[in-house]
Coordinates of N, CA and C and ligand atoms in Angstrom, one line a residue:
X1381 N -57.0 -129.9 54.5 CA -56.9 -128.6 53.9 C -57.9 -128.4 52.7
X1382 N -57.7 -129.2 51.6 CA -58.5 -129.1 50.5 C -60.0 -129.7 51.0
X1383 N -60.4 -130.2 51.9 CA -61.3 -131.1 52.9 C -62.7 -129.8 52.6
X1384 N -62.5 -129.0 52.9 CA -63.2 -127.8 53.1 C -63.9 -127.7 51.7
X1385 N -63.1 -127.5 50.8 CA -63.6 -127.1 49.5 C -63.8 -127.7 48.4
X1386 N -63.9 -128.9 48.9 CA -64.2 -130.2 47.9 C -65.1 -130.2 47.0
X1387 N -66.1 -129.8 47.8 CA -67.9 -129.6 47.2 C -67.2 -128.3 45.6
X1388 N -66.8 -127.5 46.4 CA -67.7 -126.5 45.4 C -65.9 -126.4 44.4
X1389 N -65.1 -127.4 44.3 CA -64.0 -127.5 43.2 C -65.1 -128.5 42.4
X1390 N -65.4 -129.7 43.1 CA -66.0 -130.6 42.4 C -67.3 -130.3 41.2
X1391 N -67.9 -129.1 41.7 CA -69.1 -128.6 41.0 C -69.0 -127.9 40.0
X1392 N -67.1 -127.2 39.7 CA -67.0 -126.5 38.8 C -65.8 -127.3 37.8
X1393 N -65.7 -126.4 36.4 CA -64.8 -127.4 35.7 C -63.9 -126.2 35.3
X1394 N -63.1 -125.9 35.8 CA -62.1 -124.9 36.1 C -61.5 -124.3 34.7
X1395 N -61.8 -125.1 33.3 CA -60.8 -125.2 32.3 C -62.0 -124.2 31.4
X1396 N -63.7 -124.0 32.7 CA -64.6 -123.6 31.4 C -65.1 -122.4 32.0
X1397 N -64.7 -122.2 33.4 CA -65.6 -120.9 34.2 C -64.1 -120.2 34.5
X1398 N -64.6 -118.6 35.0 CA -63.4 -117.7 35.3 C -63.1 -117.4 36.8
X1399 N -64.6 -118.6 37.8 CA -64.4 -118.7 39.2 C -63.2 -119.0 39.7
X1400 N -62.8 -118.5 40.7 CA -61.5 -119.0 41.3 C -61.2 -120.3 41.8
X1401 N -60.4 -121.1 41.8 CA -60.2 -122.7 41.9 C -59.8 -122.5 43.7
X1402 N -60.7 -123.5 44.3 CA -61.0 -123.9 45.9 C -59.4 -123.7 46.3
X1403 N -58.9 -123.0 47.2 CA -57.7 -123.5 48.2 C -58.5 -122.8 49.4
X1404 N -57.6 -123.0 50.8 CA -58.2 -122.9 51.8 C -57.1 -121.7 52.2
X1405 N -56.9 -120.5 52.4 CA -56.2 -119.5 53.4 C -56.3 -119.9 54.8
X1406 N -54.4 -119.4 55.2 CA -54.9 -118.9 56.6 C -55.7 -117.4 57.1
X1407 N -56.2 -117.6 58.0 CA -56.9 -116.5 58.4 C -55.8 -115.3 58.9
X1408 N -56.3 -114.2 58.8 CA -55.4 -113.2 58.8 C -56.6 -111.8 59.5
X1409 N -56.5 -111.7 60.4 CA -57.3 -110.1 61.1 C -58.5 -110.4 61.0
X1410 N -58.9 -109.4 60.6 CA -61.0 -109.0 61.0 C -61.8 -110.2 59.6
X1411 N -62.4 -110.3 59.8 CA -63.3 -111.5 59.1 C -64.0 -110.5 58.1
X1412 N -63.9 -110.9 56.7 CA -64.7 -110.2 55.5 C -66.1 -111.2 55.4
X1413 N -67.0 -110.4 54.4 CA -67.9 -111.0 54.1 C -68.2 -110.4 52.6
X1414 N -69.3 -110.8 51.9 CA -69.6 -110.5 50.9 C -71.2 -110.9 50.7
X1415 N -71.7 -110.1 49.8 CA -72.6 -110.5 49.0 C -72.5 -110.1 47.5
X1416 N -73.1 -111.3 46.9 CA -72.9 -111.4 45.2 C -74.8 -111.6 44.9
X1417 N -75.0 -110.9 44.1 CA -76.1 -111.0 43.3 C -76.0 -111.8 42.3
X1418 N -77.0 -113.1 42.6 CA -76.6 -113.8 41.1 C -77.8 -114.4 40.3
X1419 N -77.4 -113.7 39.0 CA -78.7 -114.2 38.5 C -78.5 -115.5 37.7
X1420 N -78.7 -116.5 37.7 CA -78.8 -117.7 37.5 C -80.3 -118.5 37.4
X1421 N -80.4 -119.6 37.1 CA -81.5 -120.7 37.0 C -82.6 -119.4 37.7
X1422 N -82.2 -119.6 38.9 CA -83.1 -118.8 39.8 C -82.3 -117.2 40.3
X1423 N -82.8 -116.3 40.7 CA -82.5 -114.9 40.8 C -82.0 -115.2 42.7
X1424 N -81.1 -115.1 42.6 CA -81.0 -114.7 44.2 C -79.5 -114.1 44.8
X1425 N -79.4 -113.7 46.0 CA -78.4 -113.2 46.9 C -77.7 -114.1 47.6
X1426 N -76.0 -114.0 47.7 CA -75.2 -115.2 47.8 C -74.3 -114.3 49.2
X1427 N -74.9 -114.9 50.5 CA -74.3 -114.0 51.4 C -72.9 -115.3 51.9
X1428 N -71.9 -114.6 51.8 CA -70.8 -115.2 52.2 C -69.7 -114.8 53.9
X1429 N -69.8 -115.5 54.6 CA -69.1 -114.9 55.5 C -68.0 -115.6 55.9
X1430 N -66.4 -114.9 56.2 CA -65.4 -115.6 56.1 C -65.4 -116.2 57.7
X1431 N -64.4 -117.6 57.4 CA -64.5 -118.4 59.0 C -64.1 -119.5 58.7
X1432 N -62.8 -119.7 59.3 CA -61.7 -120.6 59.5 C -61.2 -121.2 58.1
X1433 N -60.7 -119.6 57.5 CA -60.3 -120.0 56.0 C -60.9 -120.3 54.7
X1434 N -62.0 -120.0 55.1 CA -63.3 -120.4 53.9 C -64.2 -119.4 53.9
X1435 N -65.1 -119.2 53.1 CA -66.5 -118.2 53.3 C -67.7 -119.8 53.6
X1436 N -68.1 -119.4 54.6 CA -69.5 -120.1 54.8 C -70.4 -119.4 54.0
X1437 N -71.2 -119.9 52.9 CA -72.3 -119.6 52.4 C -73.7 -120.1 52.3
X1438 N -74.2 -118.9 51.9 CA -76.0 -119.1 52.0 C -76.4 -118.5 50.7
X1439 N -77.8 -119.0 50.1 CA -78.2 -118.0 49.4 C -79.7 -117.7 49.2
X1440 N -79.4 -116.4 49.4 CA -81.2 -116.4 49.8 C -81.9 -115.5 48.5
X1441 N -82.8 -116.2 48.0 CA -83.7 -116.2 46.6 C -84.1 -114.7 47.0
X1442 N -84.6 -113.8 48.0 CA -85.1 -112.7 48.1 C -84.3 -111.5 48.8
X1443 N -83.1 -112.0 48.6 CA -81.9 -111.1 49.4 C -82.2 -110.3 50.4
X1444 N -81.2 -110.0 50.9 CA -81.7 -109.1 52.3 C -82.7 -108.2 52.6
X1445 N -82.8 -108.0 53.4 CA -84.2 -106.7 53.8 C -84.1 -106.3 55.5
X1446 N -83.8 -105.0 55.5 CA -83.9 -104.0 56.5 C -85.2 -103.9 57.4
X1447 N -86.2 -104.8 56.9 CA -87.3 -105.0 57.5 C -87.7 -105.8 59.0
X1448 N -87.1 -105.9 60.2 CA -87.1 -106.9 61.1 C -88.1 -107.8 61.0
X1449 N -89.1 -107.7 60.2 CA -90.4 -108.4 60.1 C -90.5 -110.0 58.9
X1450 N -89.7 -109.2 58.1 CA -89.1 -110.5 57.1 C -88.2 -111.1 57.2
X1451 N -88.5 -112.4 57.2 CA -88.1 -113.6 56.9 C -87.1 -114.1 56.2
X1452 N -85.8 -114.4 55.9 CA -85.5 -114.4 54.3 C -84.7 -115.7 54.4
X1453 N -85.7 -116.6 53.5 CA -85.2 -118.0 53.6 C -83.6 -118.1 52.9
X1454 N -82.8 -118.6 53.8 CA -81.1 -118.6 53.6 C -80.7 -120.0 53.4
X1455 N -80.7 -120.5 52.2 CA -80.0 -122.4 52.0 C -78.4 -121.9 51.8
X1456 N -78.2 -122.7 53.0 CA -76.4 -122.8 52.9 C -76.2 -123.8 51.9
X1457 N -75.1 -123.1 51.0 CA -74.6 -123.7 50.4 C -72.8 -124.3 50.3
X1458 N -72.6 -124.6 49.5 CA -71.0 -125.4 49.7 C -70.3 -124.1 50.0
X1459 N -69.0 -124.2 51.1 CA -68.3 -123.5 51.4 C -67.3 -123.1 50.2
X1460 N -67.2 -121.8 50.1 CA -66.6 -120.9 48.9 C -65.6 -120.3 49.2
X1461 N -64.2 -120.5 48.4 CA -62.6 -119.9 48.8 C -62.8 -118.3 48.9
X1462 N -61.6 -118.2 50.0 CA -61.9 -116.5 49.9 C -61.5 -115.5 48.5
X1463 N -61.2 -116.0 47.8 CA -60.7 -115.5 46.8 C -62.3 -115.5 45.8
X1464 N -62.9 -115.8 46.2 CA -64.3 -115.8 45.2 C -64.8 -114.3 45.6
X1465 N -64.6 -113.7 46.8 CA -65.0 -112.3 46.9 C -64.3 -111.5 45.7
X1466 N -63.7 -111.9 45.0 CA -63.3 -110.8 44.3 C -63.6 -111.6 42.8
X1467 N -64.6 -112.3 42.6 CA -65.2 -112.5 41.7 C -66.2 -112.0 41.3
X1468 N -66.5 -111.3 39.6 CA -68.0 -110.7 39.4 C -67.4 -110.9 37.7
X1469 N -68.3 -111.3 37.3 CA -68.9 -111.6 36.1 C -69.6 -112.7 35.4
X1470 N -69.5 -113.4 34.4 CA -70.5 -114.1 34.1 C -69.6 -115.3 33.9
X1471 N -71.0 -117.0 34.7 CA -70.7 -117.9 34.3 C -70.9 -118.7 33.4
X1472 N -70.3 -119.2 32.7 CA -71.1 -120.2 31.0 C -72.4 -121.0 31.2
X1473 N -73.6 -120.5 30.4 CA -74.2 -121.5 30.3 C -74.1 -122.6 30.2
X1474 N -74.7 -123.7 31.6 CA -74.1 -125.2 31.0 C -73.2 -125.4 32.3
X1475 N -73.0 -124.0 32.5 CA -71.1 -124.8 34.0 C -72.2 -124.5 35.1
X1476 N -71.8 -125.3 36.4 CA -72.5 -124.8 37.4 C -72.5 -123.6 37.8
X1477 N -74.1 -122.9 38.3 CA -74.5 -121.8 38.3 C -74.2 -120.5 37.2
X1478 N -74.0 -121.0 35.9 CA -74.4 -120.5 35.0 C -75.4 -119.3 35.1
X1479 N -74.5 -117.8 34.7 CA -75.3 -116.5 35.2 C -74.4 -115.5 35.3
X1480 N -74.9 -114.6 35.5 CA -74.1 -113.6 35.8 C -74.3 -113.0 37.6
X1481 N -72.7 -112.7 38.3 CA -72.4 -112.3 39.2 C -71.9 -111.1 39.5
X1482 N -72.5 -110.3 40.9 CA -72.2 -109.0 40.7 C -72.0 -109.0 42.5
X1483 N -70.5 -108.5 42.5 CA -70.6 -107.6 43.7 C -72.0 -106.7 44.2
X1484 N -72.5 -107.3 45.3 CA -73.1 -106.0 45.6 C -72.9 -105.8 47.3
X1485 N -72.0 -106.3 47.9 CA -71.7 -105.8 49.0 C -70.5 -106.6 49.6
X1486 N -70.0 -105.6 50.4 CA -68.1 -106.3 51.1 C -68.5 -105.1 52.2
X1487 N -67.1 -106.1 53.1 CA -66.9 -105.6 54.5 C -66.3 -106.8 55.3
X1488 N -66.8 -106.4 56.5 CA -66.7 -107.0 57.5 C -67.2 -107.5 58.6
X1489 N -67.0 -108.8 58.9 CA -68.5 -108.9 59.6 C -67.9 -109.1 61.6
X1490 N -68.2 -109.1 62.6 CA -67.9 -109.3 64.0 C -69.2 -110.4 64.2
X1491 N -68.7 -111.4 64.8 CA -69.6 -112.3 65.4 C -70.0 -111.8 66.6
X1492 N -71.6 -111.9 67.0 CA -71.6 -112.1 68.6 C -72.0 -113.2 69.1
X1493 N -70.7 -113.9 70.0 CA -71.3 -114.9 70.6 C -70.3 -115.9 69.7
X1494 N -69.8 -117.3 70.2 CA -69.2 -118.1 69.7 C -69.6 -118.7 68.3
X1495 N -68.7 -118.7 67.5 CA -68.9 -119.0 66.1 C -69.3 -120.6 66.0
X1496 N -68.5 -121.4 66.6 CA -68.6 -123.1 66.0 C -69.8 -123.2 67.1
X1497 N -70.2 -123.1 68.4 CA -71.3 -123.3 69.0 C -72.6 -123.0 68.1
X1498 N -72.5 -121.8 67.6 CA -73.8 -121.2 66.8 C -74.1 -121.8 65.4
X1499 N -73.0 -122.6 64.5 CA -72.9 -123.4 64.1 C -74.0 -124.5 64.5
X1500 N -73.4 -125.1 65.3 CA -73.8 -126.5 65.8 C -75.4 -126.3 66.3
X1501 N -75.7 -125.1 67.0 CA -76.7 -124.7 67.5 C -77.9 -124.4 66.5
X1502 N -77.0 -124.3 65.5 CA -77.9 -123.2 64.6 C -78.4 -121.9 64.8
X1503 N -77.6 -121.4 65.2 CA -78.1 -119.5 65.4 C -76.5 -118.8 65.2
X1504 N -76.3 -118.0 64.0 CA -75.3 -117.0 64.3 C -76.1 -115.6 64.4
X1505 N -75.4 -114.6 65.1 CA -76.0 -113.2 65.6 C -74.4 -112.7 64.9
X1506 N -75.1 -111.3 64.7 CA -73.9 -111.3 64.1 C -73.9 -109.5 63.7
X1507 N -72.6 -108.8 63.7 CA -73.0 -107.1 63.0 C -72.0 -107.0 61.9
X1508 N -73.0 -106.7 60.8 CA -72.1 -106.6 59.3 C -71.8 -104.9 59.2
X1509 N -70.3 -105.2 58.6 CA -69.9 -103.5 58.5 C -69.7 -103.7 56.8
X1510 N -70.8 -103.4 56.2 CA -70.4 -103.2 54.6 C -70.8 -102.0 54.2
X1511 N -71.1 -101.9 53.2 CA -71.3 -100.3 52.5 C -72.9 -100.2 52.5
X1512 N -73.7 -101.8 52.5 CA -74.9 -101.6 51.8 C -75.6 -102.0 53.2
X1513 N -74.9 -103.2 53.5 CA -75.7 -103.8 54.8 C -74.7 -103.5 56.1
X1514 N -75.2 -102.8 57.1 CA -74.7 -102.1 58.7 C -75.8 -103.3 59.5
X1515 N -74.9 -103.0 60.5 CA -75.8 -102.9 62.2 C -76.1 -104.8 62.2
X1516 N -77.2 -105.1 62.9 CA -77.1 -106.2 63.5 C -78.1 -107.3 62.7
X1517 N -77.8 -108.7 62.4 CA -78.0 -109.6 61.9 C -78.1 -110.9 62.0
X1518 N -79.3 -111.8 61.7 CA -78.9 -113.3 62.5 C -79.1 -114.4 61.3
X1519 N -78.4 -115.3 61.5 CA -79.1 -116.1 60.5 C -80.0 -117.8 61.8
X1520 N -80.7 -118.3 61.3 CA -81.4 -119.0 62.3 C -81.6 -120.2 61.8
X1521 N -81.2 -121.4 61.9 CA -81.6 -122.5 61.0 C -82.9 -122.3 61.8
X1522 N -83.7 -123.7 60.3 CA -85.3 -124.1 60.6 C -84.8 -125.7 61.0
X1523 N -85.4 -125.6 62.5 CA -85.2 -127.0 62.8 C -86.0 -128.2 62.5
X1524 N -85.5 -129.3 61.8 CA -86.3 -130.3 60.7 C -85.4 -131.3 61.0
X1525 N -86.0 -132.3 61.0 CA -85.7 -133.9 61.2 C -84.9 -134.1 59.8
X1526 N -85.4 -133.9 58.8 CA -84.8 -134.5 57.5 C -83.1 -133.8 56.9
X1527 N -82.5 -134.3 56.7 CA -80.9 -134.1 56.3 C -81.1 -132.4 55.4
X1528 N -82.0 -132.9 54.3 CA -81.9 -132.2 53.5 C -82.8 -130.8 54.1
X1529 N -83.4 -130.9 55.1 CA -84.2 -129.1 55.6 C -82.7 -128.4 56.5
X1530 N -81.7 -129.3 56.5 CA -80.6 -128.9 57.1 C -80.5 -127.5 56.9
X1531 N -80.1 -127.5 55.9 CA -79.9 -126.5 55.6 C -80.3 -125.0 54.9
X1532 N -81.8 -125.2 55.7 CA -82.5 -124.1 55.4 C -82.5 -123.5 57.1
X1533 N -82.0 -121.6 56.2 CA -81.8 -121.1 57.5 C -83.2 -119.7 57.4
X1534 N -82.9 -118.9 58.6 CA -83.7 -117.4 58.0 C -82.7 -116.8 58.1
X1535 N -82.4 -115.6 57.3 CA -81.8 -114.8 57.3 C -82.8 -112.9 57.8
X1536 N -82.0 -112.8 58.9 CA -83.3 -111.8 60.1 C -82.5 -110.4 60.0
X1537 N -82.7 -109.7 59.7 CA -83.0 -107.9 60.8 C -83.0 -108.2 62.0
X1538 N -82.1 -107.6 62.9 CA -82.4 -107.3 64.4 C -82.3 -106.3 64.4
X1539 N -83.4 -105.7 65.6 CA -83.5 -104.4 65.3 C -82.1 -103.6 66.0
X1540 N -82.3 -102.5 65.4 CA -81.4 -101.7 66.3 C -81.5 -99.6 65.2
X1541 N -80.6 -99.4 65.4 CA -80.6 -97.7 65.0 C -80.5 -98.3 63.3
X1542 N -80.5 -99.3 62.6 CA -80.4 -99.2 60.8 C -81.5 -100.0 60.2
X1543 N -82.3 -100.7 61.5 CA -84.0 -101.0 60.9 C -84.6 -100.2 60.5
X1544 N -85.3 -100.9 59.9 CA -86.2 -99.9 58.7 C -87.9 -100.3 58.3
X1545 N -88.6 -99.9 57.9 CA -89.7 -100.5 57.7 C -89.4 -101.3 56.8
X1546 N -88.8 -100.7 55.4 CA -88.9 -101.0 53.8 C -87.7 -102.3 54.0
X1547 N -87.8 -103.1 52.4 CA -86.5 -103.7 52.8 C -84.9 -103.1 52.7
X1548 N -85.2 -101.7 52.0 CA -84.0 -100.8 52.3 C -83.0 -101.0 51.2
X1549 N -83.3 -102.0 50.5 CA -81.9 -102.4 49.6 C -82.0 -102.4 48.0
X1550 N -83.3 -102.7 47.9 CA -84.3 -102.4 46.5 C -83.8 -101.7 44.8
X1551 N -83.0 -100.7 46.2 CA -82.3 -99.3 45.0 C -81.2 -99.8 44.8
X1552 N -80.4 -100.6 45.3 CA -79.0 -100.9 44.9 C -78.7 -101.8 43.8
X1553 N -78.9 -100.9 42.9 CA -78.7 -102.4 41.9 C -77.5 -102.5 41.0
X1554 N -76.4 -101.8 41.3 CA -75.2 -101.8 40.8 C -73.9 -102.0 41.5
X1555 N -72.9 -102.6 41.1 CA -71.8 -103.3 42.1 C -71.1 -102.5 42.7
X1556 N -70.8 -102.9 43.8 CA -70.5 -102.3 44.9 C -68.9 -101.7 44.8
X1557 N -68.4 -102.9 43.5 CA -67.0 -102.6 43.1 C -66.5 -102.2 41.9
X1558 N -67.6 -102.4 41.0 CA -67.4 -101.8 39.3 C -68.4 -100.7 39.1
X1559 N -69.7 -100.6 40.1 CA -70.8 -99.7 39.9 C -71.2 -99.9 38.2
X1560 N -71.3 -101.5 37.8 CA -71.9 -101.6 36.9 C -73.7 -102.3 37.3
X1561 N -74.5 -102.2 36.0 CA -75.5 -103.1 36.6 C -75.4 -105.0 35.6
X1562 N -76.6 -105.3 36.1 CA -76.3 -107.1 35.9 C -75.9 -107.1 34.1
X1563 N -77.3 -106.3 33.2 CA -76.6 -106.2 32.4 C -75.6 -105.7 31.6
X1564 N -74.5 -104.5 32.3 CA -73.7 -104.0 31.8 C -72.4 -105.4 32.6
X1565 N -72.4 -106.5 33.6 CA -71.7 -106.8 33.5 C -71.8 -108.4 32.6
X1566 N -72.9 -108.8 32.0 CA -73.2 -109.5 31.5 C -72.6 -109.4 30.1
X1567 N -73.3 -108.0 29.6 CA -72.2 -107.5 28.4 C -70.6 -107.2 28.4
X1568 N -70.0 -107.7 29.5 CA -68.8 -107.2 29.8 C -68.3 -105.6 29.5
X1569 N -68.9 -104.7 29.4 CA -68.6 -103.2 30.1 C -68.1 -103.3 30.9
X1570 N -67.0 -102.0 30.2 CA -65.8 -101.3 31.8 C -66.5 -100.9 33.2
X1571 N -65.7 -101.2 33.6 CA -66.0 -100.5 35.5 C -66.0 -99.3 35.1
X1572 N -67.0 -98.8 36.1 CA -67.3 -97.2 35.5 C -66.7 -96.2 36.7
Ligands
MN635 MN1 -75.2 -118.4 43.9

């Protein structure tokens, strides 16, 4: 049970950040997903998708884009409780991933095609229903001999009716659930 969420309890020190402490849910109906903006060490997008009690995570330095043409390199990261979707604000300098966190998209995502095969395969296809990100999506590992390229994936645009030239998302720079931006949640300001 706790097997799952080992990594990412062990990386935090619960008594100094306001992240939610690892348990594992049963699953319950349509599969959520999330994305969190987080600006940390490095600036990037934290796409979470729920599955078998956990969010599988990635995070990709250049966050999404509506572009089918770009690339967007996706490192999976430690599996994240579902209760972290309803986390957004700032971590302490010093605690792991130290930064500030912002909703910027929820929903729900439909797999196409079996989940643990695509896993194993390395290819999920996939149609996200959130507010910011629609329509169809893959993530694609990069296949590499070495442990550690493991877990470098792409995160893709398939095309269909919500491709776009641009990367489409550029303008969204406030939470999806307080409609604050990074620094009004960094300063801890009200949800507006
Ligand atoms: Mn992150």
């Amino acid at each position: 049970m706790v097997e799952k969420l080992r990594e990412y309890n062990r990386k935090r020190d619960f008594a100094r950040t306001l992240e939610p402490e690892g348990k594992e849910e049963a699953a319950k109906g349509s599969l959520r997903f999330v994305v969190q903006h987080h600006l940390a060490r490095r600036d990037h997008y934290d796409l979470r998708l729920e599955w078998d009690g956990v969010f599988l995570s990635w995070a990709i330095p250049k966050g999404p884009s509506y572009n089918t043409r770009d690339k967007r390199l996706a490192v999976q990261v430690e599996d994240h409780p579902l209760e972290y979707r309803n986390f957004e604000g700032t971590i302490p300098q010093g605690e792991y991933g130290g930064g500030v966190v912002m909703l910027w998209d929820e929903g729900y995502w439909e797999p196409l095609g079996d989940v643990a095969e695509g896993l194993r395969d390395g290819i999920l296809r996939f149609v996200l229903k959130g507010q910011r990100l629609k329509g169809r999506w893959a993530l694609v590992q990069l296949k590499n001999k070495s442990k550690l390229n493991k877990l470098n994936w792409l995160f893709l645009k398939e095309k269909d009716e919500y491709a776009q030239s641009e990367d489409g998302v550029s303008g969204f720079t406030t939470s999806i659930r307080t409609g604050r931006t990074m620094g009004e949640i960094e300063a801890g300001e009200d949800k507006k």
